[in-house]
Amino acid sequence: MKTRIKTFVAAMALGAVPALAAHADYPDRPIKLVVPHGPGGVADTVSRIFADALARELKQPVIVENKAGASTMIGADYVAKAAPDGYTLLMASVTTLSINPFLYPNITYDPKRDFAPVSMVAALPFYLMASPTLGVKNVKELVALARSRPGQLNYSSPGSGTSPHLVGALFASMTGVDTLHVPYKSTASAEVDLNAGRIHFAFTGSGMAPIRSGRVIGLGVTSGERLASMPELPTLKEQGLDLEATVWNGVVAPAGTSPEIVGKLAAALARIARSPDVKEKVQAHGGLTVGNTPAEFKRLIDTEAARWEKVIKEASITVQ
């Protein structure tokens, strides 16, 4: 009996060697990084910064492929159905993993079932901006004005259910103000009306240029600390409002990808996030680099999902 057990254990050990060895040479061919946004935006730019650095780390090309549309769902669905071999990855966002499941009843992927979290890589905070015609200079003045004019102040977003819309709803909930959401088809068109005073305030991820130009008034930023790229702009926390929110981005692989491959990718991305060169490039676009473990990234996804589900339900936010 003991002999049979020893033989079985030895066979299992021998069988495990090829399984581990199969990943020893990963990657041995180019990797595809799917970005579920169009080219040219901040998310695409940050993705390309990390793709270039990852290629240097892994000594294999990392090819960025844009698959935009349907609130990142087209790209996410594509990667969810890809082979779990580590050669097709997704640059997911808070929208992809922690918001869409509560907005779209017919979503074609399941963030928990279909993906293996690898690492969060970057976070892009929101700038709270006000029209110069509103006459406010900080968060307290905006809240006081909104309370004195219930239902009269409006804020814009690039569409119902987008991150700027949800942050605006969270702001209203936390401050107890009654404001009107005005959805636009693009950030650019909303900014035109903000400059003209037709829109009173907005949360946006691209606020450095309009604030510095004087076209709008910068009231604060939703990061945990001031941005190195715009240190003169205080955080909302500094002004007494404990609202911290970012559009974070992180890499996920198809579910079933081996832990060895996921671990190798996570370690490489963490090194990249700590790189001074990459930090500087991301900061130039108003962002912060973050490198964490697969377990830490999973906890973030779950925590953010609970947070935004609550906001969506309480504000009765729907999309068509």
mmCIF file of C-alpha atoms in Angstrom:
data_model
loop_
_atom_site.group_PDB
_atom_site.id
_atom_site.type_symbol
_atom_site.label_atom_id
_atom_site.label_comp_id
_atom_site.label_asym_id
_atom_site.label_seq_id
_atom_site.Cartn_x
_atom_site.Cartn_y
_atom_site.Cartn_z
ATOM 1 C CA MET A 1 0.000 0.000 0.000
ATOM 2 C CA LYS A 2 2.817 2.391 0.948
ATOM 3 C CA THR A 3 4.577 1.623 -2.316
ATOM 4 C CA ARG A 4 1.459 2.541 -4.321
ATOM 5 C CA ILE A 5 1.105 5.828 -2.409
ATOM 6 C CA LYS A 6 4.750 6.718 -3.038
ATOM 7 C CA THR A 7 4.349 5.901 -6.730
ATOM 8 C CA PHE A 8 1.214 8.099 -6.950
ATOM 9 C CA VAL A 9 2.898 11.034 -5.198
ATOM 10 C CA ALA A 10 5.946 10.743 -7.425
ATOM 11 C CA ALA A 11 3.744 10.707 -10.528
ATOM 12 C CA MET A 12 1.890 13.799 -9.327
ATOM 13 C CA ALA A 13 5.158 15.610 -8.691
ATOM 14 C CA LEU A 14 6.474 14.721 -12.126
ATOM 15 C CA GLY A 15 3.215 15.871 -13.672
ATOM 16 C CA ALA A 16 3.504 19.229 -11.944
ATOM 17 C CA VAL A 17 6.921 19.962 -13.410
ATOM 18 C CA PRO A 18 5.729 20.388 -17.020
ATOM 19 C CA ALA A 19 2.801 22.537 -15.795
ATOM 20 C CA LEU A 20 5.185 24.952 -14.101
ATOM 21 C CA ALA A 21 7.734 24.771 -16.892
ATOM 22 C CA ALA A 22 5.049 25.664 -19.429
ATOM 23 C CA HIS A 23 5.011 29.216 -18.051
ATOM 24 C CA ALA A 24 8.734 29.622 -17.467
ATOM 25 C CA ASP A 25 9.294 31.191 -20.883
ATOM 26 C CA TYR A 26 6.263 33.494 -20.745
ATOM 27 C CA PRO A 27 6.017 35.633 -22.738
ATOM 28 C CA ASP A 28 7.628 34.199 -25.864
ATOM 29 C CA ARG A 29 5.562 36.201 -28.351
ATOM 30 C CA PRO A 30 3.841 39.621 -28.537
ATOM 31 C CA ILE A 31 1.106 40.515 -26.024
ATOM 32 C CA LYS A 32 -2.077 42.337 -27.001
ATOM 33 C CA LEU A 33 -3.335 45.026 -24.617
ATOM 34 C CA VAL A 34 -6.939 45.899 -25.434
ATOM 35 C CA VAL A 35 -7.931 49.469 -24.565
ATOM 36 C CA PRO A 36 -11.748 49.888 -24.533
ATOM 37 C CA HIS A 37 -11.507 53.571 -25.467
ATOM 38 C CA GLY A 38 -10.794 55.471 -28.658
ATOM 39 C CA PRO A 39 -7.265 56.642 -29.450
ATOM 40 C CA GLY A 40 -6.008 59.998 -28.246
ATOM 41 C CA GLY A 41 -7.753 60.342 -24.886
ATOM 42 C CA VAL A 42 -6.111 60.285 -21.475
ATOM 43 C CA ALA A 43 -7.006 56.622 -20.851
ATOM 44 C CA ASP A 44 -5.475 55.636 -24.172
ATOM 45 C CA THR A 45 -2.355 57.718 -23.553
ATOM 46 C CA VAL A 46 -1.794 56.234 -20.084
ATOM 47 C CA SER A 47 -2.359 52.739 -21.483
ATOM 48 C CA ARG A 48 0.326 53.310 -24.113
ATOM 49 C CA ILE A 49 2.772 54.607 -21.498
ATOM 50 C CA PHE A 50 2.371 51.358 -19.558
ATOM 51 C CA ALA A 51 2.372 49.210 -22.705
ATOM 52 C CA ASP A 52 5.723 50.627 -23.811
ATOM 53 C CA ALA A 53 7.221 50.105 -20.359
ATOM 54 C CA LEU A 54 5.780 46.581 -20.076
ATOM 55 C CA ALA A 55 7.346 45.670 -23.412
ATOM 56 C CA ARG A 56 10.737 46.709 -22.053
ATOM 57 C CA GLU A 57 10.168 44.756 -18.827
ATOM 58 C CA LEU A 58 9.069 41.550 -20.527
ATOM 59 C CA LYS A 59 11.284 41.914 -23.616
ATOM 60 C CA GLN A 60 8.356 41.280 -25.944
ATOM 61 C CA PRO A 61 6.218 43.738 -27.942
ATOM 62 C CA VAL A 62 3.009 44.856 -26.218
ATOM 63 C CA ILE A 63 0.567 45.915 -28.917
ATOM 64 C CA VAL A 64 -2.223 48.315 -27.978
ATOM 65 C CA GLU A 65 -5.500 47.601 -29.724
ATOM 66 C CA ASN A 66 -8.355 50.080 -29.326
ATOM 67 C CA LYS A 67 -11.808 48.495 -29.118
ATOM 68 C CA ALA A 68 -14.004 51.401 -28.089
ATOM 69 C CA GLY A 69 -17.741 51.608 -27.617
ATOM 70 C CA ALA A 70 -20.706 50.755 -25.401
ATOM 71 C CA SER A 71 -19.177 52.230 -22.248
ATOM 72 C CA THR A 72 -16.059 49.994 -22.544
ATOM 73 C CA MET A 73 -18.198 46.853 -22.918
ATOM 74 C CA ILE A 74 -17.066 46.002 -26.455
ATOM 75 C CA GLY A 75 -13.425 45.705 -25.458
ATOM 76 C CA ALA A 76 -14.272 43.950 -22.185
ATOM 77 C CA ASP A 77 -16.437 41.345 -23.908
ATOM 78 C CA TYR A 78 -13.661 40.674 -26.438
ATOM 79 C CA VAL A 79 -11.067 39.970 -23.731
ATOM 80 C CA ALA A 80 -13.508 37.967 -21.601
ATOM 81 C CA LYS A 81 -13.816 35.508 -24.499
ATOM 82 C CA ALA A 82 -10.091 35.385 -25.311
ATOM 83 C CA ALA A 83 -7.825 32.441 -24.519
ATOM 84 C CA PRO A 84 -6.573 32.570 -20.907
ATOM 85 C CA ASP A 85 -2.931 32.334 -21.936
ATOM 86 C CA GLY A 86 -1.652 35.768 -20.901
ATOM 87 C CA TYR A 87 -1.373 37.077 -24.447
ATOM 88 C CA THR A 88 -4.614 39.078 -24.494
ATOM 89 C CA LEU A 89 -5.083 41.577 -21.675
ATOM 90 C CA LEU A 90 -7.555 44.368 -20.943
ATOM 91 C CA MET A 91 -6.819 47.843 -19.610
ATOM 92 C CA ALA A 92 -10.015 47.966 -17.580
ATOM 93 C CA SER A 93 -11.391 50.896 -15.619
ATOM 94 C CA VAL A 94 -13.757 51.572 -12.754
ATOM 95 C CA THR A 95 -16.470 51.884 -15.405
ATOM 96 C CA THR A 96 -15.726 48.423 -16.798
ATOM 97 C CA LEU A 97 -15.483 46.539 -13.526
ATOM 98 C CA SER A 98 -17.400 48.454 -10.854
ATOM 99 C CA ILE A 99 -20.052 50.596 -12.567
ATOM 100 C CA ASN A 100 -21.389 48.928 -15.726
ATOM 101 C CA PRO A 101 -22.886 45.884 -13.945
ATOM 102 C CA PHE A 102 -25.329 48.189 -12.116
ATOM 103 C CA LEU A 103 -26.281 50.290 -15.141
ATOM 104 C CA TYR A 104 -26.754 47.758 -17.933
ATOM 105 C CA PRO A 105 -29.148 44.853 -17.363
ATOM 106 C CA ASN A 106 -27.970 43.102 -20.539
ATOM 107 C CA ILE A 107 -24.224 43.397 -19.921
ATOM 108 C CA THR A 108 -22.374 40.684 -21.851
ATOM 109 C CA TYR A 109 -19.625 39.952 -19.326
ATOM 110 C CA ASP A 110 -19.361 39.368 -15.596
ATOM 111 C CA PRO A 111 -16.460 41.236 -13.952
ATOM 112 C CA LYS A 112 -16.133 38.671 -11.166
ATOM 113 C CA ARG A 113 -16.529 35.554 -13.290
ATOM 114 C CA ASP A 114 -14.777 36.509 -16.522
ATOM 115 C CA PHE A 115 -11.583 38.261 -15.420
ATOM 116 C CA ALA A 116 -8.499 37.638 -13.308
ATOM 117 C CA PRO A 117 -7.353 40.927 -11.712
ATOM 118 C CA VAL A 118 -3.652 41.610 -12.306
ATOM 119 C CA SER A 119 -2.800 45.104 -11.048
ATOM 120 C CA MET A 120 -4.181 48.609 -10.821
ATOM 121 C CA VAL A 121 -1.814 50.919 -12.695
ATOM 122 C CA ALA A 122 -3.093 54.509 -12.607
ATOM 123 C CA ALA A 123 -5.721 56.793 -11.103
ATOM 124 C CA LEU A 124 -7.041 59.962 -12.684
ATOM 125 C CA PRO A 125 -8.857 62.272 -10.263
ATOM 126 C CA PHE A 126 -11.682 64.650 -11.115
ATOM 127 C CA TYR A 127 -11.359 68.425 -11.173
ATOM 128 C CA LEU A 128 -14.313 70.320 -9.727
ATOM 129 C CA MET A 129 -14.743 73.362 -11.964
ATOM 130 C CA ALA A 130 -17.243 76.229 -11.876
ATOM 131 C CA SER A 131 -18.311 78.803 -14.393
ATOM 132 C CA PRO A 132 -16.738 82.229 -13.737
ATOM 133 C CA THR A 133 -20.253 83.692 -13.884
ATOM 134 C CA LEU A 134 -21.273 81.728 -10.769
ATOM 135 C CA GLY A 135 -19.065 83.837 -8.517
ATOM 136 C CA VAL A 136 -17.757 81.052 -6.257
ATOM 137 C CA LYS A 137 -14.097 80.403 -5.452
ATOM 138 C CA ASN A 138 -14.112 77.242 -3.337
ATOM 139 C CA VAL A 139 -16.188 74.205 -2.405
ATOM 140 C CA LYS A 140 -17.823 75.787 0.651
ATOM 141 C CA GLU A 141 -19.079 78.723 -1.424
ATOM 142 C CA LEU A 142 -20.474 76.363 -4.074
ATOM 143 C CA VAL A 143 -22.313 74.284 -1.476
ATOM 144 C CA ALA A 144 -23.685 77.377 0.254
ATOM 145 C CA LEU A 145 -24.954 78.799 -3.046
ATOM 146 C CA ALA A 146 -26.523 75.483 -4.063
ATOM 147 C CA ARG A 147 -28.321 75.242 -0.718
ATOM 148 C CA SER A 148 -29.647 78.764 -1.099
ATOM 149 C CA ARG A 149 -30.960 77.965 -4.596
ATOM 150 C CA PRO A 150 -32.330 74.392 -4.415
ATOM 151 C CA GLY A 151 -32.913 72.807 -7.803
ATOM 152 C CA GLN A 152 -31.488 75.800 -9.663
ATOM 153 C CA LEU A 153 -27.809 74.937 -10.077
ATOM 154 C CA ASN A 154 -26.848 72.419 -12.732
ATOM 155 C CA TYR A 155 -23.797 70.306 -13.490
ATOM 156 C CA SER A 156 -22.747 68.631 -16.708
ATOM 157 C CA SER A 157 -21.328 65.277 -17.709
ATOM 158 C CA PRO A 158 -20.492 63.556 -21.008
ATOM 159 C CA GLY A 159 -23.536 61.321 -20.577
ATOM 160 C CA SER A 160 -25.872 59.608 -18.122
ATOM 161 C CA GLY A 161 -24.116 56.927 -16.105
ATOM 162 C CA THR A 162 -20.617 58.218 -16.842
ATOM 163 C CA SER A 163 -18.125 58.686 -14.032
ATOM 164 C CA PRO A 164 -18.524 62.502 -13.951
ATOM 165 C CA HIS A 165 -22.286 62.025 -13.596
ATOM 166 C CA LEU A 166 -21.849 59.583 -10.709
ATOM 167 C CA VAL A 167 -19.354 61.813 -8.917
ATOM 168 C CA GLY A 168 -21.777 64.724 -9.284
ATOM 169 C CA ALA A 169 -24.531 62.589 -7.766
ATOM 170 C CA LEU A 170 -22.211 61.562 -4.924
ATOM 171 C CA PHE A 171 -21.337 65.222 -4.314
ATOM 172 C CA ALA A 172 -25.033 66.144 -4.098
ATOM 173 C CA SER A 173 -25.713 63.259 -1.717
ATOM 174 C CA MET A 174 -22.798 64.070 0.592
ATOM 175 C CA THR A 175 -23.555 67.806 0.775
ATOM 176 C CA GLY A 176 -27.337 67.544 0.791
ATOM 177 C CA VAL A 177 -27.782 69.892 -2.162
ATOM 178 C CA ASP A 178 -30.446 69.639 -4.846
ATOM 179 C CA THR A 179 -28.831 70.062 -8.274
ATOM 180 C CA LEU A 180 -29.782 69.286 -11.868
ATOM 181 C CA HIS A 181 -27.723 66.933 -14.016
ATOM 182 C CA VAL A 182 -27.353 67.914 -17.680
ATOM 183 C CA PRO A 183 -25.890 65.150 -19.877
ATOM 184 C CA TYR A 184 -23.911 66.056 -23.018
ATOM 185 C CA LYS A 185 -22.550 63.959 -25.843
ATOM 186 C CA SER A 186 -18.962 65.007 -25.158
ATOM 187 C CA THR A 187 -16.777 66.710 -22.567
ATOM 188 C CA ALA A 188 -15.821 69.389 -25.094
ATOM 189 C CA SER A 189 -19.395 70.522 -25.743
ATOM 190 C CA ALA A 190 -20.130 70.587 -22.002
ATOM 191 C CA GLU A 191 -17.046 72.736 -21.421
ATOM 192 C CA VAL A 192 -18.239 75.303 -23.969
ATOM 193 C CA ASP A 193 -21.470 75.773 -22.029
ATOM 194 C CA LEU A 194 -19.586 75.836 -18.711
ATOM 195 C CA ASN A 195 -17.411 78.668 -20.024
ATOM 196 C CA ALA A 196 -20.515 80.538 -21.179
ATOM 197 C CA GLY A 197 -22.310 80.161 -17.852
ATOM 198 C CA ARG A 198 -25.096 77.948 -19.173
ATOM 199 C CA ILE A 199 -23.651 75.161 -17.008
ATOM 200 C CA HIS A 200 -22.780 76.076 -13.429
ATOM 201 C CA PHE A 201 -20.235 73.427 -12.430
ATOM 202 C CA ALA A 202 -18.794 70.081 -13.460
ATOM 203 C CA PHE A 203 -16.520 67.249 -12.430
ATOM 204 C CA THR A 204 -14.108 66.390 -15.224
ATOM 205 C CA GLY A 205 -10.914 64.452 -15.718
ATOM 206 C CA SER A 206 -9.409 67.057 -18.022
ATOM 207 C CA GLY A 207 -9.379 70.250 -16.007
ATOM 208 C CA MET A 208 -5.787 71.472 -16.015
ATOM 209 C CA ALA A 209 -5.905 73.378 -19.309
ATOM 210 C CA PRO A 210 -9.255 75.196 -18.826
ATOM 211 C CA ILE A 211 -8.426 76.099 -15.205
ATOM 212 C CA ARG A 212 -4.988 77.475 -16.053
ATOM 213 C CA SER A 213 -6.389 79.407 -19.002
ATOM 214 C CA GLY A 214 -8.905 81.132 -16.718
ATOM 215 C CA ARG A 215 -11.876 79.924 -18.747
ATOM 216 C CA VAL A 216 -13.239 78.195 -15.639
ATOM 217 C CA ILE A 217 -12.638 78.438 -11.889
ATOM 218 C CA GLY A 218 -10.898 75.440 -10.319
ATOM 219 C CA LEU A 219 -12.534 74.667 -6.964
ATOM 220 C CA GLY A 220 -10.742 71.462 -6.034
ATOM 221 C CA VAL A 221 -9.548 68.003 -6.993
ATOM 222 C CA THR A 222 -10.913 64.644 -5.822
ATOM 223 C CA SER A 223 -7.560 62.946 -5.196
ATOM 224 C CA GLY A 224 -6.334 62.068 -1.713
ATOM 225 C CA GLU A 225 -3.523 64.586 -1.981
ATOM 226 C CA ARG A 226 -2.661 67.528 -4.204
ATOM 227 C CA LEU A 227 -1.431 66.743 -7.685
ATOM 228 C CA ALA A 228 2.223 67.311 -8.504
ATOM 229 C CA SER A 229 1.083 68.624 -11.880
ATOM 230 C CA MET A 230 -1.190 71.244 -10.265
ATOM 231 C CA PRO A 231 -0.129 71.771 -6.648
ATOM 232 C CA GLU A 232 -1.970 75.061 -6.328
ATOM 233 C CA LEU A 233 -5.364 73.330 -6.518
ATOM 234 C CA PRO A 234 -6.544 72.062 -3.087
ATOM 235 C CA THR A 235 -8.242 68.728 -2.601
ATOM 236 C CA LEU A 236 -11.902 68.518 -1.593
ATOM 237 C CA LYS A 237 -10.770 66.864 1.639
ATOM 238 C CA GLU A 238 -8.716 69.929 2.532
ATOM 239 C CA GLN A 239 -11.904 71.970 2.200
ATOM 240 C CA GLY A 240 -13.917 69.819 4.585
ATOM 241 C CA LEU A 241 -15.614 67.477 2.088
ATOM 242 C CA ASP A 242 -14.425 63.881 2.448
ATOM 243 C CA LEU A 243 -15.013 63.004 -1.184
ATOM 244 C CA GLU A 244 -12.223 61.062 -2.845
ATOM 245 C CA ALA A 245 -12.879 59.553 -6.266
ATOM 246 C CA THR A 246 -10.832 58.671 -9.324
ATOM 247 C CA VAL A 247 -11.178 57.047 -12.692
ATOM 248 C CA TRP A 248 -8.764 54.207 -12.024
ATOM 249 C CA ASN A 249 -7.330 51.884 -14.628
ATOM 250 C CA GLY A 250 -5.917 48.424 -14.164
ATOM 251 C CA VAL A 251 -4.930 45.363 -16.135
ATOM 252 C CA VAL A 252 -7.043 42.213 -16.063
ATOM 253 C CA ALA A 253 -6.628 38.904 -17.881
ATOM 254 C CA PRO A 254 -9.262 36.399 -18.971
ATOM 255 C CA ALA A 255 -10.435 34.160 -16.135
ATOM 256 C CA GLY A 256 -8.463 30.948 -15.988
ATOM 257 C CA THR A 257 -5.126 32.578 -16.708
ATOM 258 C CA SER A 258 -2.512 30.796 -14.601
ATOM 259 C CA PRO A 259 -1.495 32.375 -11.284
ATOM 260 C CA GLU A 260 2.139 32.213 -12.415
ATOM 261 C CA ILE A 261 1.443 34.412 -15.444
ATOM 262 C CA VAL A 262 -0.773 36.777 -13.448
ATOM 263 C CA GLY A 263 1.927 37.078 -10.799
ATOM 264 C CA LYS A 264 4.653 37.788 -13.333
ATOM 265 C CA LEU A 265 2.557 40.503 -14.978
ATOM 266 C CA ALA A 266 1.599 42.043 -11.624
ATOM 267 C CA ALA A 267 5.234 42.213 -10.487
ATOM 268 C CA ALA A 268 6.262 43.847 -13.770
ATOM 269 C CA LEU A 269 3.455 46.420 -13.601
ATOM 270 C CA ALA A 270 4.287 47.263 -9.978
ATOM 271 C CA ARG A 271 7.907 47.949 -10.961
ATOM 272 C CA ILE A 272 6.722 50.118 -13.835
ATOM 273 C CA ALA A 273 4.377 52.103 -11.564
ATOM 274 C CA ARG A 274 7.320 52.896 -9.287
ATOM 275 C CA SER A 275 9.512 54.017 -12.180
ATOM 276 C CA PRO A 276 10.285 57.768 -12.005
ATOM 277 C CA ASP A 277 10.032 58.024 -15.777
ATOM 278 C CA VAL A 278 6.542 56.515 -15.921
ATOM 279 C CA LYS A 279 5.394 58.481 -12.861
ATOM 280 C CA GLU A 280 6.443 61.724 -14.532
ATOM 281 C CA LYS A 281 4.698 60.870 -17.801
ATOM 282 C CA VAL A 282 1.422 59.971 -16.079
ATOM 283 C CA GLN A 283 1.572 63.036 -13.832
ATOM 284 C CA ALA A 284 1.878 65.217 -16.933
ATOM 285 C CA HIS A 285 -1.638 64.042 -17.821
ATOM 286 C CA GLY A 286 -2.993 64.744 -14.335
ATOM 287 C CA GLY A 287 -2.770 61.185 -13.084
ATOM 288 C CA LEU A 288 -1.085 59.105 -10.387
ATOM 289 C CA THR A 289 0.626 55.749 -10.829
ATOM 290 C CA VAL A 290 -0.424 52.819 -8.658
ATOM 291 C CA GLY A 291 0.939 49.293 -8.626
ATOM 292 C CA ASN A 292 -0.713 46.680 -6.413
ATOM 293 C CA THR A 293 -1.107 42.920 -6.124
ATOM 294 C CA PRO A 294 -3.893 40.876 -7.741
ATOM 295 C CA ALA A 295 -5.518 40.419 -4.318
ATOM 296 C CA GLU A 296 -5.350 44.142 -3.556
ATOM 297 C CA PHE A 297 -6.779 44.987 -6.978
ATOM 298 C CA LYS A 298 -9.653 42.547 -6.456
ATOM 299 C CA ARG A 299 -10.498 44.171 -3.120
ATOM 300 C CA LEU A 300 -10.533 47.594 -4.784
ATOM 301 C CA ILE A 301 -12.868 46.362 -7.542
ATOM 302 C CA ASP A 302 -15.290 44.911 -4.968
ATOM 303 C CA THR A 303 -15.170 47.995 -2.708
ATOM 304 C CA GLU A 304 -15.773 50.362 -5.609
ATOM 305 C CA ALA A 305 -18.601 48.184 -6.929
ATOM 306 C CA ALA A 306 -20.401 48.439 -3.576
ATOM 307 C CA ARG A 307 -19.847 52.198 -3.480
ATOM 308 C CA TRP A 308 -21.115 52.999 -6.968
ATOM 309 C CA GLU A 309 -24.015 50.536 -6.771
ATOM 310 C CA LYS A 310 -25.250 52.530 -3.766
ATOM 311 C CA VAL A 311 -24.884 55.872 -5.607
ATOM 312 C CA ILE A 312 -26.662 54.554 -8.699
ATOM 313 C CA LYS A 313 -29.586 53.161 -6.701
ATOM 314 C CA GLU A 314 -30.011 56.162 -4.418
ATOM 315 C CA ALA A 315 -29.919 58.635 -7.319
ATOM 316 C CA SER A 316 -32.095 56.363 -9.542
ATOM 317 C CA ILE A 317 -29.544 56.660 -12.354
ATOM 318 C CA THR A 318 -30.462 54.836 -15.548
ATOM 319 C CA VAL A 319 -29.082 54.714 -19.083
ATOM 320 C CA GLN A 320 -30.814 54.066 -22.365
#
